[in-house]
């Protein structure tokens, strides 16, 4: 049933946008000298070797992080992302969200990493160990269930990354149900949901992301989406881009992300463009 392996996609354009945004959220939490808790519901293997046979199969990183790795960035968020990535790229690795969180968090902060796939969980455990991280909690469990069981954190500062593979159409509803339950017990939760933009070829899944975002925006919290498309949405395009729905975004994350995307979108291809859209706000 579980067949998705993120190694095939490590460092692609979708990872770049997702990890930039996740770093923006964490860096904002770090502005206060108070502990926070991070939850990664779908962690994957944590760290990816770009020259192993999985990542090297389609070399998706070549149309993602490789396109921007050597630019001299102006956006502070992009500078921070590239500096972190280049540490890993120098040894032919790409950091997954667990490696990024582990690098950024401070000793007082807590990190919960959840992964359901037994082999991916084992790789995740190994990756955190190789990074010298014996503080983070690596759980072999369903991320939706684990998130509800482990929230709210004490103190109640922190953020959640929800990054399912969307292999099953039901995962779109699972995201909404989990976000709703978390917000009911932890109103301030900052939640970042990744989603694919799929063409007609995906059948029932085409348009499911847009519907999910509308439902998330109706949960009564400030929320925006950022979508990056890298090709035209023709019927058989497949995944023509990806997006993030950010609930309770930190102050100015929209501005900070726009600055970074202004710089990188033109480098992701002639047809690449982005769109940031507030679905609901406080004011
Ligand atoms: C897109 S990958 C995660 C990538 C990772 N967040 C990153 O950015 O580096 C999705 C992962 O979720 C795992 N997965 C699928 N269903 C799950 C569930 N219900 N709970 C936890 N993990 C799950 C898959 O095995 C896969 O490793």
PDB file of C-alpha atoms and ligand atoms in Angstrom:
ATOM      1  CA  UNK A   1       0.000   0.000   0.000  1.00  0.00           C
ATOM      2  CA  UNK A   2       2.754   2.446   0.961  1.00  0.00           C
ATOM      3  CA  UNK A   3       4.959   2.757  -2.102  1.00  0.00           C
ATOM      4  CA  UNK A   4       5.971   6.425  -2.186  1.00  0.00           C
ATOM      5  CA  UNK A   5       9.690   7.112  -1.721  1.00  0.00           C
ATOM      6  CA  UNK A   6      10.669  10.741  -1.504  1.00  0.00           C
ATOM      7  CA  UNK A   7      14.258   9.992  -2.618  1.00  0.00           C
ATOM      8  CA  UNK A   8      13.021  10.015  -6.233  1.00  0.00           C
ATOM      9  CA  UNK A   9      11.964  13.644  -5.820  1.00  0.00           C
ATOM     10  CA  UNK A  10      14.546  15.048  -3.386  1.00  0.00           C
ATOM     11  CA  UNK A  11      15.528  18.637  -4.131  1.00  0.00           C
ATOM     12  CA  UNK A  12      12.966  19.167  -6.886  1.00  0.00           C
ATOM     13  CA  UNK A  13      11.114  22.476  -7.364  1.00  0.00           C
ATOM     14  CA  UNK A  14       8.390  21.423  -4.934  1.00  0.00           C
ATOM     15  CA  UNK A  15      10.965  20.673  -2.206  1.00  0.00           C
ATOM     16  CA  UNK A  16      12.601  24.058  -2.759  1.00  0.00           C
ATOM     17  CA  UNK A  17       9.370  26.001  -2.211  1.00  0.00           C
ATOM     18  CA  UNK A  18       8.244  23.830   0.714  1.00  0.00           C
ATOM     19  CA  UNK A  19      11.573  23.977   2.529  1.00  0.00           C
ATOM     20  CA  UNK A  20      11.932  27.724   1.998  1.00  0.00           C
ATOM     21  CA  UNK A  21       8.542  28.281   3.591  1.00  0.00           C
ATOM     22  CA  UNK A  22       9.217  25.857   6.462  1.00  0.00           C
ATOM     23  CA  UNK A  23      12.492  27.671   7.169  1.00  0.00           C
ATOM     24  CA  UNK A  24      10.639  30.998   7.131  1.00  0.00           C
ATOM     25  CA  UNK A  25       8.262  29.672   9.792  1.00  0.00           C
ATOM     26  CA  UNK A  26      11.038  28.241  11.996  1.00  0.00           C
ATOM     27  CA  UNK A  27      13.229  31.334  11.726  1.00  0.00           C
ATOM     28  CA  UNK A  28      10.335  33.490  12.864  1.00  0.00           C
ATOM     29  CA  UNK A  29       9.762  31.252  15.906  1.00  0.00           C
ATOM     30  CA  UNK A  30      13.466  31.630  16.739  1.00  0.00           C
ATOM     31  CA  UNK A  31      13.126  35.393  17.050  1.00  0.00           C
ATOM     32  CA  UNK A  32      11.896  34.909  20.636  1.00  0.00           C
ATOM     33  CA  UNK A  33      14.101  33.367  23.272  1.00  0.00           C
ATOM     34  CA  UNK A  34      11.329  30.935  24.215  1.00  0.00           C
ATOM     35  CA  UNK A  35      11.110  27.230  23.352  1.00  0.00           C
ATOM     36  CA  UNK A  36       8.867  25.912  20.589  1.00  0.00           C
ATOM     37  CA  UNK A  37       7.796  22.490  19.280  1.00  0.00           C
ATOM     38  CA  UNK A  38       7.886  21.374  15.643  1.00  0.00           C
ATOM     39  CA  UNK A  39       5.788  18.533  14.224  1.00  0.00           C
ATOM     40  CA  UNK A  40       6.605  16.881  10.888  1.00  0.00           C
ATOM     41  CA  UNK A  41       3.699  14.498  10.228  1.00  0.00           C
ATOM     42  CA  UNK A  42       5.147  12.926   7.048  1.00  0.00           C
ATOM     43  CA  UNK A  43       8.899  13.040   7.527  1.00  0.00           C
ATOM     44  CA  UNK A  44      10.256  10.778   4.797  1.00  0.00           C
ATOM     45  CA  UNK A  45      13.839   9.513   5.065  1.00  0.00           C
ATOM     46  CA  UNK A  46      15.167  12.801   6.450  1.00  0.00           C
ATOM     47  CA  UNK A  47      18.269  13.165   4.308  1.00  0.00           C
ATOM     48  CA  UNK A  48      18.890  12.152   0.691  1.00  0.00           C
ATOM     49  CA  UNK A  49      22.016  10.994  -1.085  1.00  0.00           C
ATOM     50  CA  UNK A  50      21.717  12.545  -4.550  1.00  0.00           C
ATOM     51  CA  UNK A  51      24.099  10.073  -6.169  1.00  0.00           C
ATOM     52  CA  UNK A  52      22.291   6.950  -4.989  1.00  0.00           C
ATOM     53  CA  UNK A  53      20.211   5.032  -7.507  1.00  0.00           C
ATOM     54  CA  UNK A  54      16.842   6.421  -6.378  1.00  0.00           C
ATOM     55  CA  UNK A  55      17.626  10.149  -6.564  1.00  0.00           C
ATOM     56  CA  UNK A  56      19.869   9.636  -9.584  1.00  0.00           C
ATOM     57  CA  UNK A  57      17.078   7.920 -11.529  1.00  0.00           C
ATOM     58  CA  UNK A  58      15.250  11.066 -12.662  1.00  0.00           C
ATOM     59  CA  UNK A  59      17.650  13.628 -11.162  1.00  0.00           C
ATOM     60  CA  UNK A  60      14.728  15.856 -10.184  1.00  0.00           C
ATOM     61  CA  UNK A  61      17.078  18.048  -8.155  1.00  0.00           C
ATOM     62  CA  UNK A  62      18.530  19.291 -11.441  1.00  0.00           C
ATOM     63  CA  UNK A  63      15.322  21.190 -12.174  1.00  0.00           C
ATOM     64  CA  UNK A  64      15.041  22.348  -8.551  1.00  0.00           C
ATOM     65  CA  UNK A  65      17.790  23.136  -6.087  1.00  0.00           C
ATOM     66  CA  UNK A  66      20.571  22.799  -8.688  1.00  0.00           C
ATOM     67  CA  UNK A  67      19.099  25.714 -10.647  1.00  0.00           C
ATOM     68  CA  UNK A  68      19.542  28.115  -7.745  1.00  0.00           C
ATOM     69  CA  UNK A  69      22.337  26.662  -5.609  1.00  0.00           C
ATOM     70  CA  UNK A  70      25.073  28.982  -6.833  1.00  0.00           C
ATOM     71  CA  UNK A  71      23.202  32.280  -7.199  1.00  0.00           C
ATOM     72  CA  UNK A  72      24.109  35.228  -5.046  1.00  0.00           C
ATOM     73  CA  UNK A  73      20.742  35.791  -3.377  1.00  0.00           C
ATOM     74  CA  UNK A  74      19.371  39.075  -2.039  1.00  0.00           C
ATOM     75  CA  UNK A  75      16.457  37.663  -0.061  1.00  0.00           C
ATOM     76  CA  UNK A  76      17.618  36.833   3.498  1.00  0.00           C
ATOM     77  CA  UNK A  77      15.391  33.728   3.576  1.00  0.00           C
ATOM     78  CA  UNK A  78      16.831  32.485   0.293  1.00  0.00           C
ATOM     79  CA  UNK A  79      20.367  33.195   1.527  1.00  0.00           C
ATOM     80  CA  UNK A  80      19.681  31.128   4.653  1.00  0.00           C
ATOM     81  CA  UNK A  81      18.151  28.261   2.633  1.00  0.00           C
ATOM     82  CA  UNK A  82      21.026  28.161   0.144  1.00  0.00           C
ATOM     83  CA  UNK A  83      23.653  28.341   2.822  1.00  0.00           C
ATOM     84  CA  UNK A  84      22.060  25.380   4.634  1.00  0.00           C
ATOM     85  CA  UNK A  85      21.575  23.411   1.386  1.00  0.00           C
ATOM     86  CA  UNK A  86      25.103  24.021   0.166  1.00  0.00           C
ATOM     87  CA  UNK A  87      26.513  22.374   3.285  1.00  0.00           C
ATOM     88  CA  UNK A  88      24.695  19.195   2.228  1.00  0.00           C
ATOM     89  CA  UNK A  89      25.124  19.608  -1.538  1.00  0.00           C
ATOM     90  CA  UNK A  90      28.898  19.730  -1.081  1.00  0.00           C
ATOM     91  CA  UNK A  91      28.682  16.047  -0.084  1.00  0.00           C
ATOM     92  CA  UNK A  92      26.019  15.260  -2.713  1.00  0.00           C
ATOM     93  CA  UNK A  93      23.161  15.259  -0.215  1.00  0.00           C
ATOM     94  CA  UNK A  94      19.877  17.132  -0.027  1.00  0.00           C
ATOM     95  CA  UNK A  95      18.301  17.872   3.377  1.00  0.00           C
ATOM     96  CA  UNK A  96      14.717  16.736   3.812  1.00  0.00           C
ATOM     97  CA  UNK A  97      12.408  18.617   6.173  1.00  0.00           C
ATOM     98  CA  UNK A  98      13.663  16.608   9.226  1.00  0.00           C
ATOM     99  CA  UNK A  99      17.301  17.540   8.523  1.00  0.00           C
ATOM    100  CA  UNK A 100      16.301  21.191   8.042  1.00  0.00           C
ATOM    101  CA  UNK A 101      14.319  21.294  11.294  1.00  0.00           C
ATOM    102  CA  UNK A 102      17.098  19.519  13.197  1.00  0.00           C
ATOM    103  CA  UNK A 103      19.677  22.003  11.893  1.00  0.00           C
ATOM    104  CA  UNK A 104      17.592  25.063  12.765  1.00  0.00           C
ATOM    105  CA  UNK A 105      16.127  24.145  16.125  1.00  0.00           C
ATOM    106  CA  UNK A 106      17.885  25.154  19.308  1.00  0.00           C
ATOM    107  CA  UNK A 107      18.620  22.914  22.272  1.00  0.00           C
ATOM    108  CA  UNK A 108      15.528  24.107  24.135  1.00  0.00           C
ATOM    109  CA  UNK A 109      13.184  23.369  21.184  1.00  0.00           C
ATOM    110  CA  UNK A 110      11.407  20.050  20.571  1.00  0.00           C
ATOM    111  CA  UNK A 111      11.107  18.197  17.253  1.00  0.00           C
ATOM    112  CA  UNK A 112       8.622  15.380  16.579  1.00  0.00           C
ATOM    113  CA  UNK A 113       9.233  13.447  13.360  1.00  0.00           C
ATOM    114  CA  UNK A 114       6.604  10.934  12.235  1.00  0.00           C
ATOM    115  CA  UNK A 115       6.917   8.385   9.445  1.00  0.00           C
ATOM    116  CA  UNK A 116       4.655   5.401   8.752  1.00  0.00           C
ATOM    117  CA  UNK A 117       6.645   3.459   6.133  1.00  0.00           C
ATOM    118  CA  UNK A 118       8.903   0.965   8.012  1.00  0.00           C
ATOM    119  CA  UNK A 119      11.873   1.277   5.620  1.00  0.00           C
ATOM    120  CA  UNK A 120      11.598   5.077   5.440  1.00  0.00           C
ATOM    121  CA  UNK A 121      11.312   5.223   9.225  1.00  0.00           C
ATOM    122  CA  UNK A 122      14.507   3.202   9.563  1.00  0.00           C
ATOM    123  CA  UNK A 123      16.320   5.538   7.146  1.00  0.00           C
ATOM    124  CA  UNK A 124      14.984   8.532   9.080  1.00  0.00           C
ATOM    125  CA  UNK A 125      16.246   7.138  12.363  1.00  0.00           C
ATOM    126  CA  UNK A 126      19.614   6.501  10.755  1.00  0.00           C
ATOM    127  CA  UNK A 127      19.760   9.992   9.181  1.00  0.00           C
ATOM    128  CA  UNK A 128      19.085  11.714  12.502  1.00  0.00           C
ATOM    129  CA  UNK A 129      21.708   9.566  14.166  1.00  0.00           C
ATOM    130  CA  UNK A 130      24.254  10.419  11.427  1.00  0.00           C
ATOM    131  CA  UNK A 131      23.492  14.097  11.953  1.00  0.00           C
ATOM    132  CA  UNK A 132      24.375  13.622  15.614  1.00  0.00           C
ATOM    133  CA  UNK A 133      20.808  14.411  16.680  1.00  0.00           C
ATOM    134  CA  UNK A 134      19.780  12.331  19.676  1.00  0.00           C
ATOM    135  CA  UNK A 135      17.281  14.916  20.950  1.00  0.00           C
ATOM    136  CA  UNK A 136      14.532  14.712  18.329  1.00  0.00           C
ATOM    137  CA  UNK A 137      11.658  12.261  18.705  1.00  0.00           C
ATOM    138  CA  UNK A 138      11.467   9.891  15.731  1.00  0.00           C
ATOM    139  CA  UNK A 139       8.095   8.119  15.724  1.00  0.00           C
ATOM    140  CA  UNK A 140       7.084   5.130  13.653  1.00  0.00           C
ATOM    141  CA  UNK A 141       3.409   6.016  13.454  1.00  0.00           C
ATOM    142  CA  UNK A 142       0.615   7.566  11.405  1.00  0.00           C
ATOM    143  CA  UNK A 143       1.354  11.290  11.274  1.00  0.00           C
ATOM    144  CA  UNK A 144      -2.298  12.350  11.350  1.00  0.00           C
ATOM    145  CA  UNK A 145      -2.972  10.277  14.457  1.00  0.00           C
ATOM    146  CA  UNK A 146       0.358  11.246  16.065  1.00  0.00           C
ATOM    147  CA  UNK A 147      -0.246  14.939  15.525  1.00  0.00           C
ATOM    148  CA  UNK A 148      -3.509  14.857  17.447  1.00  0.00           C
ATOM    149  CA  UNK A 149      -2.004  12.704  20.207  1.00  0.00           C
ATOM    150  CA  UNK A 150       1.025  14.991  20.674  1.00  0.00           C
ATOM    151  CA  UNK A 151      -0.678  18.400  20.585  1.00  0.00           C
ATOM    152  CA  UNK A 152      -0.960  20.925  22.082  1.00  0.00           C
ATOM    153  CA  UNK A 153       2.659  21.350  23.097  1.00  0.00           C
ATOM    154  CA  UNK A 154       3.680  22.962  26.366  1.00  0.00           C
ATOM    155  CA  UNK A 155       4.380  25.860  26.027  1.00  0.00           C
ATOM    156  CA  UNK A 156       2.024  26.246  23.104  1.00  0.00           C
ATOM    157  CA  UNK A 157       4.410  27.838  20.590  1.00  0.00           C
ATOM    158  CA  UNK A 158       5.284  25.888  17.499  1.00  0.00           C
ATOM    159  CA  UNK A 159       4.488  24.766  13.984  1.00  0.00           C
ATOM    160  CA  UNK A 160       3.307  21.772  11.986  1.00  0.00           C
ATOM    161  CA  UNK A 161       4.402  20.584   8.551  1.00  0.00           C
ATOM    162  CA  UNK A 162       1.859  18.314   6.825  1.00  0.00           C
ATOM    163  CA  UNK A 163       3.391  16.833   3.689  1.00  0.00           C
ATOM    164  CA  UNK A 164       1.555  13.663   2.622  1.00  0.00           C
ATOM    165  CA  UNK A 165       2.308  11.840  -0.632  1.00  0.00           C
ATOM    166  CA  UNK A 166      -1.381  12.126  -1.703  1.00  0.00           C
ATOM    167  CA  UNK A 167      -1.177   8.610  -3.163  1.00  0.00           C
ATOM    168  CA  UNK A 168      -4.704   8.059  -1.883  1.00  0.00           C
ATOM    169  CA  UNK A 169      -7.453  10.562  -2.730  1.00  0.00           C
ATOM    170  CA  UNK A 170      -8.638  10.321   0.896  1.00  0.00           C
ATOM    171  CA  UNK A 171      -5.456  12.064   2.102  1.00  0.00           C
ATOM    172  CA  UNK A 172      -6.897  15.456   1.081  1.00  0.00           C
ATOM    173  CA  UNK A 173      -9.732  14.947   3.576  1.00  0.00           C
ATOM    174  CA  UNK A 174      -7.316  13.522   6.157  1.00  0.00           C
ATOM    175  CA  UNK A 175      -5.374  16.814   6.042  1.00  0.00           C
ATOM    176  CA  UNK A 176      -8.503  18.866   6.644  1.00  0.00           C
ATOM    177  CA  UNK A 177      -9.667  16.639   9.501  1.00  0.00           C
ATOM    178  CA  UNK A 178      -6.227  16.777  11.171  1.00  0.00           C
ATOM    179  CA  UNK A 179      -5.938  20.572  10.805  1.00  0.00           C
ATOM    180  CA  UNK A 180      -9.433  21.036  12.228  1.00  0.00           C
ATOM    181  CA  UNK A 181      -8.715  18.828  15.251  1.00  0.00           C
ATOM    182  CA  UNK A 182      -5.352  20.466  15.938  1.00  0.00           C
ATOM    183  CA  UNK A 183      -6.800  23.979  15.776  1.00  0.00           C
ATOM    184  CA  UNK A 184      -9.601  22.976  18.148  1.00  0.00           C
ATOM    185  CA  UNK A 185      -7.020  22.084  20.807  1.00  0.00           C
ATOM    186  CA  UNK A 186      -4.234  24.513  19.807  1.00  0.00           C
ATOM    187  CA  UNK A 187      -5.608  27.712  18.301  1.00  0.00           C
ATOM    188  CA  UNK A 188      -2.221  29.326  17.641  1.00  0.00           C
ATOM    189  CA  UNK A 189      -0.794  26.372  15.701  1.00  0.00           C
ATOM    190  CA  UNK A 190       1.062  27.536  12.621  1.00  0.00           C
ATOM    191  CA  UNK A 191       0.326  24.894  10.006  1.00  0.00           C
ATOM    192  CA  UNK A 192       2.047  24.474   6.639  1.00  0.00           C
ATOM    193  CA  UNK A 193       0.315  22.060   4.257  1.00  0.00           C
ATOM    194  CA  UNK A 194       2.063  21.058   1.028  1.00  0.00           C
ATOM    195  CA  UNK A 195      -0.032  19.994  -1.982  1.00  0.00           C
ATOM    196  CA  UNK A 196       0.490  19.093  -5.642  1.00  0.00           C
ATOM    197  CA  UNK A 197      -1.123  20.898  -8.570  1.00  0.00           C
ATOM    198  CA  UNK A 198      -2.323  18.121 -10.865  1.00  0.00           C
ATOM    199  CA  UNK A 199      -3.658  18.289 -14.403  1.00  0.00           C
ATOM    200  CA  UNK A 200      -6.737  16.519 -15.769  1.00  0.00           C
ATOM    201  CA  UNK A 201      -4.662  13.349 -16.233  1.00  0.00           C
ATOM    202  CA  UNK A 202      -4.865  12.805 -12.455  1.00  0.00           C
ATOM    203  CA  UNK A 203      -8.624  12.189 -12.719  1.00  0.00           C
ATOM    204  CA  UNK A 204     -10.453  12.723  -9.428  1.00  0.00           C
ATOM    205  CA  UNK A 205      -7.306  14.127  -7.796  1.00  0.00           C
ATOM    206  CA  UNK A 206      -7.186  17.018 -10.279  1.00  0.00           C
ATOM    207  CA  UNK A 207      -8.691  20.007  -8.463  1.00  0.00           C
ATOM    208  CA  UNK A 208      -8.627  18.187  -5.096  1.00  0.00           C
ATOM    209  CA  UNK A 209      -5.885  20.479  -3.761  1.00  0.00           C
ATOM    210  CA  UNK A 210      -7.867  23.599  -4.587  1.00  0.00           C
ATOM    211  CA  UNK A 211     -10.929  22.164  -2.858  1.00  0.00           C
ATOM    212  CA  UNK A 212      -8.809  21.213   0.181  1.00  0.00           C
ATOM    213  CA  UNK A 213      -7.462  24.779   0.465  1.00  0.00           C
ATOM    214  CA  UNK A 214     -10.947  26.275   0.314  1.00  0.00           C
ATOM    215  CA  UNK A 215     -12.015  23.956   3.136  1.00  0.00           C
ATOM    216  CA  UNK A 216      -8.899  24.803   5.175  1.00  0.00           C
ATOM    217  CA  UNK A 217      -9.566  28.519   4.708  1.00  0.00           C
ATOM    218  CA  UNK A 218     -13.040  28.064   6.186  1.00  0.00           C
ATOM    219  CA  UNK A 219     -11.585  26.856   9.513  1.00  0.00           C
ATOM    220  CA  UNK A 220     -11.652  30.453  10.745  1.00  0.00           C
ATOM    221  CA  UNK A 221      -7.925  31.238  10.861  1.00  0.00           C
ATOM    222  CA  UNK A 222      -5.815  33.602   8.756  1.00  0.00           C
ATOM    223  CA  UNK A 223      -4.484  31.646   5.832  1.00  0.00           C
ATOM    224  CA  UNK A 224      -2.761  32.116   2.481  1.00  0.00           C
ATOM    225  CA  UNK A 225      -1.626  29.885  -0.349  1.00  0.00           C
ATOM    226  CA  UNK A 226       1.555  30.107  -2.383  1.00  0.00           C
ATOM    227  CA  UNK A 227       1.563  28.224  -5.662  1.00  0.00           C
ATOM    228  CA  UNK A 228       4.463  27.790  -8.046  1.00  0.00           C
ATOM    229  CA  UNK A 229       3.756  26.405 -11.502  1.00  0.00           C
ATOM    230  CA  UNK A 230       6.609  25.245 -13.704  1.00  0.00           C
ATOM    231  CA  UNK A 231       4.690  24.334 -16.858  1.00  0.00           C
ATOM    232  CA  UNK A 232       1.374  24.963 -18.521  1.00  0.00           C
ATOM    233  CA  UNK A 233      -1.622  23.117 -17.088  1.00  0.00           C
ATOM    234  CA  UNK A 234      -2.411  21.064 -20.181  1.00  0.00           C
ATOM    235  CA  UNK A 235      -4.620  17.974 -19.813  1.00  0.00           C
ATOM    236  CA  UNK A 236      -1.703  15.526 -19.760  1.00  0.00           C
ATOM    237  CA  UNK A 237       0.861  17.684 -17.897  1.00  0.00           C
ATOM    238  CA  UNK A 238       0.705  15.615 -14.683  1.00  0.00           C
ATOM    239  CA  UNK A 239       2.102  17.597 -11.739  1.00  0.00           C
ATOM    240  CA  UNK A 240       2.489  21.061 -13.235  1.00  0.00           C
ATOM    241  CA  UNK A 241       3.367  22.759  -9.956  1.00  0.00           C
ATOM    242  CA  UNK A 242       2.830  22.693  -6.228  1.00  0.00           C
ATOM    243  CA  UNK A 243       1.525  24.822  -3.442  1.00  0.00           C
ATOM    244  CA  UNK A 244       1.519  25.484   0.262  1.00  0.00           C
ATOM    245  CA  UNK A 245      -1.412  26.472   2.394  1.00  0.00           C
ATOM    246  CA  UNK A 246      -0.177  28.322   5.468  1.00  0.00           C
ATOM    247  CA  UNK A 247      -2.591  28.632   8.388  1.00  0.00           C
ATOM    248  CA  UNK A 248      -1.824  31.209  11.110  1.00  0.00           C
ATOM    249  CA  UNK A 249       1.238  32.379   9.159  1.00  0.00           C
ATOM    250  CA  UNK A 250       3.874  34.336  11.068  1.00  0.00           C
ATOM    251  CA  UNK A 251       4.017  38.087  10.566  1.00  0.00           C
ATOM    252  CA  UNK A 252       5.289  39.027   7.097  1.00  0.00           C
ATOM    253  CA  UNK A 253       5.900  35.464   5.904  1.00  0.00           C
ATOM    254  CA  UNK A 254       3.959  36.447   2.772  1.00  0.00           C
ATOM    255  CA  UNK A 255       6.374  39.329   2.096  1.00  0.00           C
ATOM    256  CA  UNK A 256       9.472  37.275   2.892  1.00  0.00           C
ATOM    257  CA  UNK A 257       8.354  34.391   0.659  1.00  0.00           C
ATOM    258  CA  UNK A 258       7.488  36.778  -2.189  1.00  0.00           C
ATOM    259  CA  UNK A 259      10.971  38.288  -2.049  1.00  0.00           C
ATOM    260  CA  UNK A 260      12.525  34.821  -2.314  1.00  0.00           C
ATOM    261  CA  UNK A 261      10.151  33.675  -5.064  1.00  0.00           C
ATOM    262  CA  UNK A 262      10.721  36.839  -7.106  1.00  0.00           C
ATOM    263  CA  UNK A 263      14.340  35.745  -7.320  1.00  0.00           C
ATOM    264  CA  UNK A 264      13.996  32.036  -7.914  1.00  0.00           C
ATOM    265  CA  UNK A 265      10.880  31.618 -10.047  1.00  0.00           C
ATOM    266  CA  UNK A 266      12.510  32.955 -13.237  1.00  0.00           C
ATOM    267  CA  UNK A 267      15.336  30.451 -12.715  1.00  0.00           C
ATOM    268  CA  UNK A 268      12.961  27.483 -12.489  1.00  0.00           C
ATOM    269  CA  UNK A 269      12.095  27.693 -16.174  1.00  0.00           C
ATOM    270  CA  UNK A 270      10.643  29.949 -18.859  1.00  0.00           C
ATOM    271  CA  UNK A 271       7.092  28.967 -17.996  1.00  0.00           C
ATOM    272  CA  UNK A 272       7.518  29.199 -14.220  1.00  0.00           C
ATOM    273  CA  UNK A 273       5.433  31.636 -12.231  1.00  0.00           C
ATOM    274  CA  UNK A 274       4.061  32.022  -8.721  1.00  0.00           C
ATOM    275  CA  UNK A 275       0.971  33.300  -7.061  1.00  0.00           C
ATOM    276  CA  UNK A 276       0.389  34.216  -3.411  1.00  0.00           C
ATOM    277  CA  UNK A 277      -3.227  34.488  -2.405  1.00  0.00           C
ATOM    278  CA  UNK A 278      -4.757  35.346   0.994  1.00  0.00           C
ATOM    279  CA  UNK A 279      -7.820  33.114   1.429  1.00  0.00           C
ATOM    280  CA  UNK A 280      -8.771  34.526   4.807  1.00  0.00           C
ATOM    281  CA  UNK A 281      -7.220  37.142   7.066  1.00  0.00           C
ATOM    282  CA  UNK A 282      -7.711  38.823  10.453  1.00  0.00           C
ATOM    283  CA  UNK A 283      -8.402  42.276   9.041  1.00  0.00           C
TER     284      UNK A 283
HETATM  285  C1  LIG B   1       6.409  13.719   0.596  1.00  0.00           C
HETATM  286  S1  LIG B   1       7.188  12.567   1.646  1.00  0.00           S
HETATM  287  C2  LIG B   1       7.803  13.558   2.947  1.00  0.00           C
HETATM  288  C3  LIG B   1       8.940  14.487   2.596  1.00  0.00           C
HETATM  289  C4  LIG B   1       9.452  15.309   3.740  1.00  0.00           C
HETATM  290  N1  LIG B   1       8.386  15.990   4.457  1.00  0.00           N
HETATM  291  C5  LIG B   1      10.446  16.349   3.265  1.00  0.00           C
HETATM  292  O1  LIG B   1      10.043  17.480   2.961  1.00  0.00           O
HETATM  293  O2  LIG B   1      11.652  16.035   3.228  1.00  0.00           O
HETATM  294  C6  LIG B   1       5.821  11.777   2.396  1.00  0.00           C
HETATM  295  C7  LIG B   1       6.168  10.666   3.386  1.00  0.00           C
HETATM  296  O3  LIG B   1       4.999  10.341   4.132  1.00  0.00           O
HETATM  297  C8  LIG B   1       5.012   8.960   4.453  1.00  0.00           C
HETATM  298  N2  LIG B   1       3.637   8.594   4.832  1.00  0.00           N
HETATM  299  C9  LIG B   1       2.597   8.245   4.049  1.00  0.00           C
HETATM  300  N3  LIG B   1       1.475   8.154   4.775  1.00  0.00           N
HETATM  301  C10 LIG B   1       1.807   8.461   6.059  1.00  0.00           C
HETATM  302  C11 LIG B   1       1.090   8.613   7.274  1.00  0.00           C
HETATM  303  N4  LIG B   1      -0.241   8.395   7.335  1.00  0.00           N
HETATM  304  N5  LIG B   1       1.762   8.980   8.384  1.00  0.00           N
HETATM  305  C12 LIG B   1       3.103   9.207   8.358  1.00  0.00           C
HETATM  306  N6  LIG B   1       3.840   9.091   7.227  1.00  0.00           N
HETATM  307  C13 LIG B   1       3.201   8.743   6.105  1.00  0.00           C
HETATM  308  C14 LIG B   1       5.571   8.317   3.219  1.00  0.00           C
HETATM  309  O4  LIG B   1       6.114   7.048   3.525  1.00  0.00           O
HETATM  310  C15 LIG B   1       6.632   9.358   2.784  1.00  0.00           C
HETATM  311  O5  LIG B   1       7.877   9.015   3.310  1.00  0.00           O
END
